[in-house]
Amino acid sequence: MIEAERTVQTIKNLLKKARDPYRALLADGATPMSNGYSPAQLLMGRRLRTSVPTLSENLRPSLPDRVRIRHKEGEQRQMDHSVWNITAFWLWF
């Protein structure tokens, strides 16, 4: 739930500051997440063409490695649990 609220806050700030809201949303959707893939790459199976120069071979369709994504998500989940457990433990004292 916190991630969704933070995402909404980030998008609102992005749209307030951007000259061109469409380019801002494109850049946000093309930015890689903690698992190494961008939301657009997970959705479409390829990187999006943005104003940032990139090699044309990077724009070719390729399927994301699901094993790598699951592994990264599992690592992140374990990290979140350990941080939350430490914080919750100290709230009792």
Tab-separated table of C-alpha atoms in Angstrom:
chain	number	residue	atom	x	y	z
A	1	MET	CA	0.000	0.000	0.000
A	2	ILE	CA	2.832	2.372	0.836
A	3	GLU	CA	4.444	1.719	-2.545
A	4	ALA	CA	1.257	2.727	-4.356
A	5	GLU	CA	0.943	5.942	-2.347
A	6	ARG	CA	4.583	6.770	-2.983
A	7	THR	CA	4.142	6.121	-6.703
A	8	VAL	CA	1.152	8.471	-6.862
A	9	GLN	CA	3.152	11.158	-5.057
A	10	THR	CA	6.083	10.703	-7.453
A	11	ILE	CA	3.860	10.950	-10.537
A	12	LYS	CA	2.113	14.073	-9.191
A	13	ASN	CA	5.464	15.781	-8.586
A	14	LEU	CA	6.683	14.656	-11.991
A	15	LEU	CA	3.650	16.149	-13.739
A	16	LYS	CA	3.895	19.422	-11.785
A	17	LYS	CA	7.527	19.976	-12.768
A	18	ALA	CA	7.449	18.697	-16.345
A	19	ARG	CA	7.137	20.929	-19.377
A	20	ASP	CA	5.821	18.045	-21.464
A	21	PRO	CA	3.795	15.601	-19.324
A	22	TYR	CA	3.831	12.909	-22.019
A	23	ARG	CA	7.628	12.820	-22.154
A	24	ALA	CA	7.775	12.793	-18.372
A	25	LEU	CA	5.445	9.793	-18.188
A	26	LEU	CA	7.401	8.061	-20.965
A	27	ALA	CA	10.656	8.589	-19.073
A	28	ASP	CA	9.116	7.297	-15.854
A	29	GLY	CA	7.739	4.188	-17.569
A	30	ALA	CA	11.101	3.514	-19.218
A	31	THR	CA	13.089	3.795	-15.964
A	32	PRO	CA	14.242	0.410	-14.622
A	33	MET	CA	12.884	-0.743	-11.267
A	34	SER	CA	14.800	-2.639	-8.577
A	35	ASN	CA	14.397	-5.901	-10.526
A	36	GLY	CA	16.388	-4.472	-13.454
A	37	TYR	CA	13.469	-4.072	-15.878
A	38	SER	CA	11.249	-1.079	-16.564
A	39	PRO	CA	7.452	-1.375	-16.365
A	40	ALA	CA	7.252	-0.752	-20.117
A	41	GLN	CA	9.817	-3.478	-20.781
A	42	LEU	CA	7.835	-5.969	-18.704
A	43	LEU	CA	4.615	-5.005	-20.478
A	44	MET	CA	5.854	-4.856	-24.075
A	45	GLY	CA	8.904	-7.114	-24.023
A	46	ARG	CA	11.248	-4.406	-25.285
A	47	ARG	CA	12.747	-1.099	-24.243
A	48	LEU	CA	11.010	2.091	-25.314
A	49	ARG	CA	12.633	4.657	-27.571
A	50	THR	CA	13.144	7.791	-25.487
A	51	SER	CA	15.155	10.966	-25.979
A	52	VAL	CA	18.126	9.263	-24.318
A	53	PRO	CA	20.438	7.843	-27.012
A	54	THR	CA	20.630	4.050	-27.045
A	55	LEU	CA	21.859	1.315	-29.340
A	56	SER	CA	19.290	-0.005	-31.796
A	57	GLU	CA	20.013	-3.577	-30.652
A	58	ASN	CA	18.661	-2.653	-27.206
A	59	LEU	CA	15.319	-1.746	-28.798
A	60	ARG	CA	14.761	-5.213	-30.268
A	61	PRO	CA	12.085	-7.332	-28.587
A	62	SER	CA	13.331	-9.796	-25.983
A	63	LEU	CA	11.506	-11.570	-23.196
A	64	PRO	CA	12.497	-10.619	-19.646
A	65	ASP	CA	14.143	-13.336	-17.569
A	66	ARG	CA	11.334	-14.407	-15.231
A	67	VAL	CA	13.681	-16.327	-12.934
A	68	ARG	CA	15.815	-13.219	-12.416
A	69	ILE	CA	12.739	-11.087	-11.751
A	70	ARG	CA	11.351	-13.533	-9.170
A	71	HIS	CA	14.758	-13.813	-7.504
A	72	LYS	CA	15.118	-10.018	-7.237
A	73	GLU	CA	11.558	-9.669	-5.902
A	74	GLY	CA	12.251	-12.368	-3.312
A	75	GLU	CA	15.424	-10.606	-2.196
A	76	GLN	CA	13.559	-7.315	-1.901
A	77	ARG	CA	10.732	-8.957	0.049
A	78	GLN	CA	13.225	-10.507	2.501
A	79	MET	CA	14.935	-7.135	2.947
A	80	ASP	CA	11.583	-5.431	3.582
A	81	HIS	CA	10.625	-8.071	6.155
A	82	SER	CA	13.934	-7.836	8.005
A	83	VAL	CA	13.792	-4.033	8.181
A	84	TRP	CA	10.150	-4.103	9.286
A	85	ASN	CA	10.835	-6.759	11.937
A	86	ILE	CA	13.731	-4.768	13.409
A	87	THR	CA	11.638	-1.591	13.494
A	88	ALA	CA	8.620	-3.378	14.985
A	89	PHE	CA	10.803	-5.034	17.637
A	90	TRP	CA	12.117	-1.700	18.914
A	91	LEU	CA	8.635	-0.194	19.072
A	92	TRP	CA	7.848	-2.492	21.998
A	93	PHE	CA	10.551	-0.942	24.188
